[in-house]
């Protein structure tokens, strides 16, 4: 099978399956997983699919990859990023924690702290925190999104509006080349925006694949962030935005060496 034909088949299979593993694609195409990795990178560069650890999913600005896939994708990297983000938090502080799979990993790291108060709309994160005696946990009320366990709606926005916190730790669906922070759900985007407005310091935790994605709901701009915790040096345009707006870029030491 010629390269172009194989990549067309890969794109078709990924879009039909919703998520296709390296092994599945290698078997269907009759090539090695190393070849599939190169094909996925090429398709990702052309914005045809979205790469994940172990496979790929469709590239859509309207629909995010399923939570179950994101939960296991790049998990070792997310753990390093989460640990670095939590190192930025001083003790005896109050913080917002947004929804999303990376924030679930951050919640597990937050258990190592004591005397903090966490306000979140993230059901998955709350399940890791509610038993911790040294962590006060508050949850917003509203509609639970089945796609990611995030609680959204006007009641949720009203709830967070009552607080002025020290930090917000957040993930994001996508970052555009001009620095827009983008999400897939309108209501979730509104809630995240209010959280950012009511936090003294905003910590954005994201891996480098978010620069390759697109979404439709504008949450804020990278200039509204204080600290960007990521796995490698951002693209030049993003790095320039960070430099111009005093956004501190933090890369975990081991990741920096690997890159």
Short mmCIF file of N, CA and C in Angstrom, two decimals, residues 84-195:
data_model
loop_
_atom_site.label_atom_id
_atom_site.label_comp_id
_atom_site.label_asym_id
_atom_site.label_seq_id
_atom_site.Cartn_x
_atom_site.Cartn_y
_atom_site.Cartn_z
N UNK A 84 4.65 19.51 39.14
CA UNK A 84 5.27 20.82 39.00
C UNK A 84 4.29 21.93 39.31
N UNK A 85 3.04 21.78 38.87
CA UNK A 85 2.02 22.80 39.14
C UNK A 85 1.78 22.93 40.64
N UNK A 86 1.69 21.81 41.33
CA UNK A 86 1.42 21.84 42.76
C UNK A 86 2.60 22.46 43.52
N UNK A 87 3.81 22.32 42.99
CA UNK A 87 4.97 22.95 43.63
C UNK A 87 4.87 24.48 43.60
N UNK A 88 4.03 25.02 42.75
CA UNK A 88 3.85 26.47 42.69
C UNK A 88 2.89 27.00 43.76
N UNK A 89 2.24 26.09 44.49
CA UNK A 89 1.21 26.47 45.46
C UNK A 89 1.81 26.62 46.86
N UNK A 90 1.61 27.76 47.45
CA UNK A 90 2.05 27.97 48.84
C UNK A 90 1.04 27.35 49.79
N UNK A 91 1.47 26.97 51.01
CA UNK A 91 0.53 26.36 51.97
C UNK A 91 -0.49 27.38 52.48
N UNK A 92 -1.56 26.86 53.06
CA UNK A 92 -2.61 27.68 53.66
C UNK A 92 -3.23 28.65 52.65
N UNK A 93 -3.55 28.10 51.49
CA UNK A 93 -4.13 28.92 50.43
C UNK A 93 -5.44 28.30 49.93
N UNK A 94 -6.22 29.12 49.20
CA UNK A 94 -7.47 28.67 48.59
C UNK A 94 -7.31 28.72 47.08
N UNK A 95 -7.87 27.72 46.38
CA UNK A 95 -7.69 27.68 44.93
C UNK A 95 -8.91 27.12 44.23
N UNK A 96 -9.08 27.55 42.97
CA UNK A 96 -10.03 26.94 42.04
C UNK A 96 -9.31 25.84 41.28
N UNK A 97 -10.04 24.77 40.97
CA UNK A 97 -9.53 23.70 40.13
C UNK A 97 -10.57 23.42 39.06
N UNK A 98 -10.20 23.53 37.80
CA UNK A 98 -11.17 23.39 36.71
C UNK A 98 -11.42 21.92 36.39
N UNK A 99 -12.32 21.68 35.45
CA UNK A 99 -12.62 20.33 35.00
C UNK A 99 -11.53 19.84 34.05
N UNK A 100 -11.59 18.55 33.71
CA UNK A 100 -10.65 18.01 32.74
C UNK A 100 -9.78 16.90 33.30
N UNK A 101 -9.24 16.09 32.40
CA UNK A 101 -8.46 14.92 32.81
C UNK A 101 -7.13 15.30 33.46
N UNK A 102 -6.48 16.36 32.98
CA UNK A 102 -5.22 16.78 33.60
C UNK A 102 -5.47 17.27 35.02
N UNK A 103 -6.59 17.93 35.24
CA UNK A 103 -6.90 18.42 36.59
C UNK A 103 -7.22 17.29 37.55
N UNK A 104 -7.70 16.16 37.04
CA UNK A 104 -7.87 14.99 37.90
C UNK A 104 -6.51 14.52 38.43
N UNK A 105 -5.50 14.56 37.58
CA UNK A 105 -4.16 14.18 38.00
C UNK A 105 -3.60 15.22 38.98
N UNK A 106 -3.87 16.48 38.73
CA UNK A 106 -3.45 17.54 39.66
C UNK A 106 -4.07 17.31 41.04
N UNK A 107 -5.33 16.90 41.07
CA UNK A 107 -6.00 16.65 42.35
C UNK A 107 -5.26 15.59 43.15
N UNK A 108 -4.77 14.57 42.48
CA UNK A 108 -4.02 13.52 43.18
C UNK A 108 -2.74 14.08 43.79
N UNK A 109 -2.12 15.04 43.12
CA UNK A 109 -0.92 15.67 43.66
C UNK A 109 -1.27 16.62 44.81
N UNK A 110 -2.42 17.26 44.74
CA UNK A 110 -2.83 18.19 45.79
C UNK A 110 -3.01 17.47 47.13
N UNK A 111 -3.26 16.18 47.09
CA UNK A 111 -3.42 15.41 48.34
C UNK A 111 -2.16 15.45 49.19
N UNK A 112 -1.02 15.77 48.56
CA UNK A 112 0.24 15.82 49.29
C UNK A 112 0.39 17.10 50.11
N UNK A 113 -0.49 18.08 49.84
CA UNK A 113 -0.45 19.34 50.58
C UNK A 113 -1.38 19.27 51.77
N UNK A 114 -1.22 20.19 52.68
CA UNK A 114 -2.12 20.28 53.82
C UNK A 114 -2.57 21.72 54.00
N UNK A 115 -3.67 21.87 54.70
CA UNK A 115 -4.19 23.21 55.01
C UNK A 115 -4.45 24.04 53.77
N UNK A 116 -5.09 23.41 52.78
CA UNK A 116 -5.53 24.17 51.62
C UNK A 116 -7.03 23.97 51.46
N UNK A 117 -7.64 24.90 50.72
CA UNK A 117 -9.06 24.82 50.41
C UNK A 117 -9.21 24.79 48.90
N UNK A 118 -9.92 23.78 48.40
CA UNK A 118 -10.09 23.60 46.96
C UNK A 118 -11.56 23.79 46.60
N UNK A 119 -11.81 24.67 45.63
CA UNK A 119 -13.15 24.87 45.10
C UNK A 119 -13.13 24.38 43.66
N UNK A 120 -14.00 23.41 43.34
CA UNK A 120 -13.91 22.81 42.01
C UNK A 120 -15.29 22.48 41.46
N UNK A 121 -15.37 22.36 40.16
CA UNK A 121 -16.56 21.84 39.48
C UNK A 121 -16.25 20.49 38.84
N UNK A 122 -15.17 19.85 39.30
CA UNK A 122 -14.64 18.63 38.69
C UNK A 122 -14.99 17.43 39.58
N UNK A 123 -15.97 16.64 39.16
CA UNK A 123 -16.38 15.48 39.95
C UNK A 123 -15.25 14.48 40.14
N UNK A 124 -14.48 14.25 39.08
CA UNK A 124 -13.38 13.28 39.16
C UNK A 124 -12.33 13.75 40.17
N UNK A 125 -12.02 15.03 40.14
CA UNK A 125 -11.05 15.57 41.09
C UNK A 125 -11.58 15.46 42.52
N UNK A 126 -12.86 15.76 42.70
CA UNK A 126 -13.45 15.72 44.04
C UNK A 126 -13.38 14.33 44.65
N UNK A 127 -13.49 13.30 43.82
CA UNK A 127 -13.43 11.93 44.32
C UNK A 127 -12.05 11.62 44.92
N UNK A 128 -11.03 12.31 44.47
CA UNK A 128 -9.69 12.11 45.02
C UNK A 128 -9.46 12.92 46.29
N UNK A 129 -10.26 13.95 46.50
CA UNK A 129 -9.97 14.92 47.56
C UNK A 129 -10.88 14.85 48.77
N UNK A 130 -12.09 14.31 48.62
CA UNK A 130 -13.09 14.53 49.66
C UNK A 130 -12.77 13.82 50.97
N UNK A 131 -11.93 12.80 50.94
CA UNK A 131 -11.58 12.10 52.17
C UNK A 131 -10.38 12.71 52.90
N UNK A 132 -9.71 13.67 52.28
CA UNK A 132 -8.48 14.22 52.86
C UNK A 132 -8.80 15.17 54.02
N UNK A 133 -8.35 14.82 55.22
CA UNK A 133 -8.71 15.59 56.40
C UNK A 133 -8.11 17.00 56.38
N UNK A 134 -6.98 17.16 55.73
CA UNK A 134 -6.30 18.47 55.75
C UNK A 134 -6.67 19.35 54.56
N UNK A 135 -7.64 18.90 53.77
CA UNK A 135 -8.08 19.69 52.62
C UNK A 135 -9.57 19.97 52.75
N UNK A 136 -9.92 21.25 52.74
CA UNK A 136 -11.33 21.64 52.71
C UNK A 136 -11.77 21.66 51.25
N UNK A 137 -12.87 20.99 50.95
CA UNK A 137 -13.35 20.86 49.57
C UNK A 137 -14.73 21.48 49.43
N UNK A 138 -14.87 22.38 48.44
CA UNK A 138 -16.15 22.95 48.07
C UNK A 138 -16.44 22.58 46.62
N UNK A 139 -17.70 22.28 46.33
CA UNK A 139 -18.10 21.98 44.96
C UNK A 139 -19.22 22.91 44.52
N UNK A 140 -19.15 23.32 43.27
CA UNK A 140 -20.23 24.12 42.71
C UNK A 140 -21.42 23.22 42.42
N UNK A 141 -22.58 23.83 42.25
CA UNK A 141 -23.78 23.07 41.89
C UNK A 141 -24.21 23.46 40.47
N UNK A 142 -24.95 22.59 39.83
CA UNK A 142 -25.39 22.85 38.47
C UNK A 142 -25.54 21.56 37.70
N UNK A 143 -25.48 21.66 36.39
CA UNK A 143 -25.63 20.49 35.52
C UNK A 143 -24.30 19.77 35.38
N UNK A 144 -24.33 18.45 35.51
CA UNK A 144 -23.12 17.64 35.35
C UNK A 144 -22.98 17.25 33.88
N UNK A 145 -21.86 17.63 33.28
CA UNK A 145 -21.59 17.24 31.90
C UNK A 145 -21.21 15.76 31.86
N UNK A 146 -21.95 14.98 31.08
CA UNK A 146 -21.68 13.55 31.00
C UNK A 146 -20.35 13.27 30.33
N UNK A 147 -19.88 14.19 29.51
CA UNK A 147 -18.66 13.95 28.74
C UNK A 147 -17.40 13.99 29.59
N UNK A 148 -17.41 14.79 30.68
CA UNK A 148 -16.17 14.89 31.48
C UNK A 148 -16.39 15.05 32.98
N UNK A 149 -17.65 14.96 33.44
CA UNK A 149 -17.90 15.10 34.87
C UNK A 149 -17.73 16.51 35.40
N UNK A 150 -17.75 17.49 34.52
CA UNK A 150 -17.67 18.89 34.94
C UNK A 150 -19.06 19.43 35.25
N UNK A 151 -19.16 20.25 36.30
CA UNK A 151 -20.43 20.85 36.69
C UNK A 151 -20.47 22.27 36.14
N UNK A 152 -21.51 22.59 35.38
CA UNK A 152 -21.59 23.88 34.70
C UNK A 152 -22.98 24.49 34.89
N UNK A 153 -23.14 25.72 34.41
CA UNK A 153 -24.43 26.39 34.47
C UNK A 153 -24.36 27.67 35.28
N UNK A 154 -25.46 28.41 35.30
CA UNK A 154 -25.49 29.71 35.98
C UNK A 154 -25.28 29.56 37.48
N UNK A 155 -25.81 28.48 38.07
CA UNK A 155 -25.60 28.29 39.51
C UNK A 155 -24.12 28.09 39.84
N UNK A 156 -23.43 27.42 38.95
CA UNK A 156 -22.00 27.21 39.15
C UNK A 156 -21.24 28.53 39.08
N UNK A 157 -21.60 29.37 38.11
CA UNK A 157 -20.96 30.67 37.96
C UNK A 157 -21.26 31.55 39.18
N UNK A 158 -22.52 31.52 39.64
CA UNK A 158 -22.89 32.30 40.83
C UNK A 158 -22.08 31.85 42.04
N UNK A 159 -21.87 30.54 42.15
CA UNK A 159 -21.13 30.01 43.29
C UNK A 159 -19.70 30.53 43.32
N UNK A 160 -18.98 30.40 42.21
CA UNK A 160 -17.58 30.83 42.22
C UNK A 160 -17.46 32.34 42.31
N UNK A 161 -18.50 33.06 41.92
CA UNK A 161 -18.46 34.53 42.00
C UNK A 161 -18.39 35.03 43.44
N UNK A 162 -18.75 34.17 44.39
CA UNK A 162 -18.73 34.55 45.80
C UNK A 162 -17.35 34.47 46.43
N UNK A 163 -16.35 34.04 45.68
CA UNK A 163 -15.02 33.82 46.24
C UNK A 163 -13.96 34.62 45.49
N UNK A 164 -12.96 35.03 46.23
CA UNK A 164 -11.73 35.57 45.66
C UNK A 164 -10.61 34.68 46.19
N UNK A 165 -9.97 33.90 45.31
CA UNK A 165 -9.04 32.88 45.76
C UNK A 165 -7.60 33.25 45.39
N UNK A 166 -6.67 32.51 45.96
CA UNK A 166 -5.25 32.78 45.72
C UNK A 166 -4.80 32.27 44.36
N UNK A 167 -5.28 31.08 43.98
CA UNK A 167 -4.82 30.47 42.72
C UNK A 167 -6.00 29.88 41.95
N UNK A 168 -5.82 29.80 40.65
CA UNK A 168 -6.63 28.91 39.83
C UNK A 168 -5.66 27.99 39.10
N UNK A 169 -5.90 26.68 39.19
CA UNK A 169 -5.16 25.72 38.37
C UNK A 169 -6.12 25.21 37.30
N UNK A 170 -5.73 25.31 36.06
CA UNK A 170 -6.64 24.99 34.97
C UNK A 170 -5.93 24.23 33.86
N UNK A 171 -6.70 23.43 33.14
CA UNK A 171 -6.26 22.88 31.87
C UNK A 171 -6.96 23.65 30.76
N UNK A 172 -6.78 23.22 29.53
CA UNK A 172 -7.43 23.90 28.40
C UNK A 172 -7.54 22.92 27.23
N UNK A 173 -8.58 23.13 26.41
CA UNK A 173 -8.79 22.25 25.27
C UNK A 173 -7.82 22.49 24.14
N UNK A 174 -7.52 23.76 23.89
CA UNK A 174 -6.63 24.11 22.78
C UNK A 174 -6.08 25.50 22.99
N UNK A 175 -4.92 25.77 22.38
CA UNK A 175 -4.30 27.10 22.39
C UNK A 175 -4.02 27.48 20.96
N UNK A 176 -4.59 28.58 20.50
CA UNK A 176 -4.40 29.00 19.12
C UNK A 176 -3.03 29.66 18.94
N UNK A 177 -2.56 29.76 17.70
CA UNK A 177 -1.25 30.39 17.46
C UNK A 177 -1.16 31.83 17.96
N UNK A 178 -2.31 32.53 18.06
CA UNK A 178 -2.28 33.91 18.56
C UNK A 178 -2.59 33.98 20.06
N UNK A 179 -2.54 32.82 20.75
CA UNK A 179 -2.63 32.83 22.20
C UNK A 179 -4.00 32.72 22.81
N UNK A 180 -5.03 32.46 22.01
CA UNK A 180 -6.36 32.30 22.57
C UNK A 180 -6.45 30.96 23.30
N UNK A 181 -7.06 30.97 24.48
CA UNK A 181 -7.32 29.75 25.22
C UNK A 181 -8.74 29.30 24.87
N UNK A 182 -8.87 28.10 24.32
CA UNK A 182 -10.12 27.66 23.72
C UNK A 182 -10.64 26.38 24.37
N UNK A 183 -11.97 26.28 24.45
CA UNK A 183 -12.63 25.08 24.96
C UNK A 183 -13.72 24.64 23.98
N UNK A 184 -14.33 23.49 24.29
CA UNK A 184 -15.33 22.89 23.41
C UNK A 184 -16.76 23.16 23.86
N UNK A 185 -16.95 23.48 25.13
CA UNK A 185 -18.29 23.68 25.67
C UNK A 185 -18.47 25.12 26.13
N UNK A 186 -19.53 25.76 25.66
CA UNK A 186 -19.77 27.17 25.95
C UNK A 186 -19.91 27.43 27.45
N UNK A 187 -20.74 26.62 28.12
CA UNK A 187 -20.98 26.84 29.54
C UNK A 187 -19.72 26.61 30.37
N UNK A 188 -18.95 25.61 30.00
CA UNK A 188 -17.70 25.36 30.72
C UNK A 188 -16.73 26.52 30.51
N UNK A 189 -16.71 27.05 29.29
CA UNK A 189 -15.85 28.19 29.01
C UNK A 189 -16.21 29.41 29.85
N UNK A 190 -17.51 29.67 30.01
CA UNK A 190 -17.95 30.80 30.83
C UNK A 190 -17.52 30.63 32.28
N UNK A 191 -17.66 29.42 32.80
CA UNK A 191 -17.28 29.17 34.19
C UNK A 191 -15.78 29.34 34.39
N UNK A 192 -14.99 28.81 33.47
CA UNK A 192 -13.54 28.95 33.57
C UNK A 192 -13.12 30.41 33.53
N UNK A 193 -13.78 31.19 32.70
CA UNK A 193 -13.46 32.62 32.60
C UNK A 193 -13.72 33.32 33.93
N UNK A 194 -14.84 33.00 34.58
CA UNK A 194 -15.15 33.62 35.86
C UNK A 194 -14.14 33.18 36.93
N UNK A 195 -13.77 31.93 36.90
CA UNK A 195 -12.75 31.46 37.84
C UNK A 195 -11.45 32.24 37.67
#
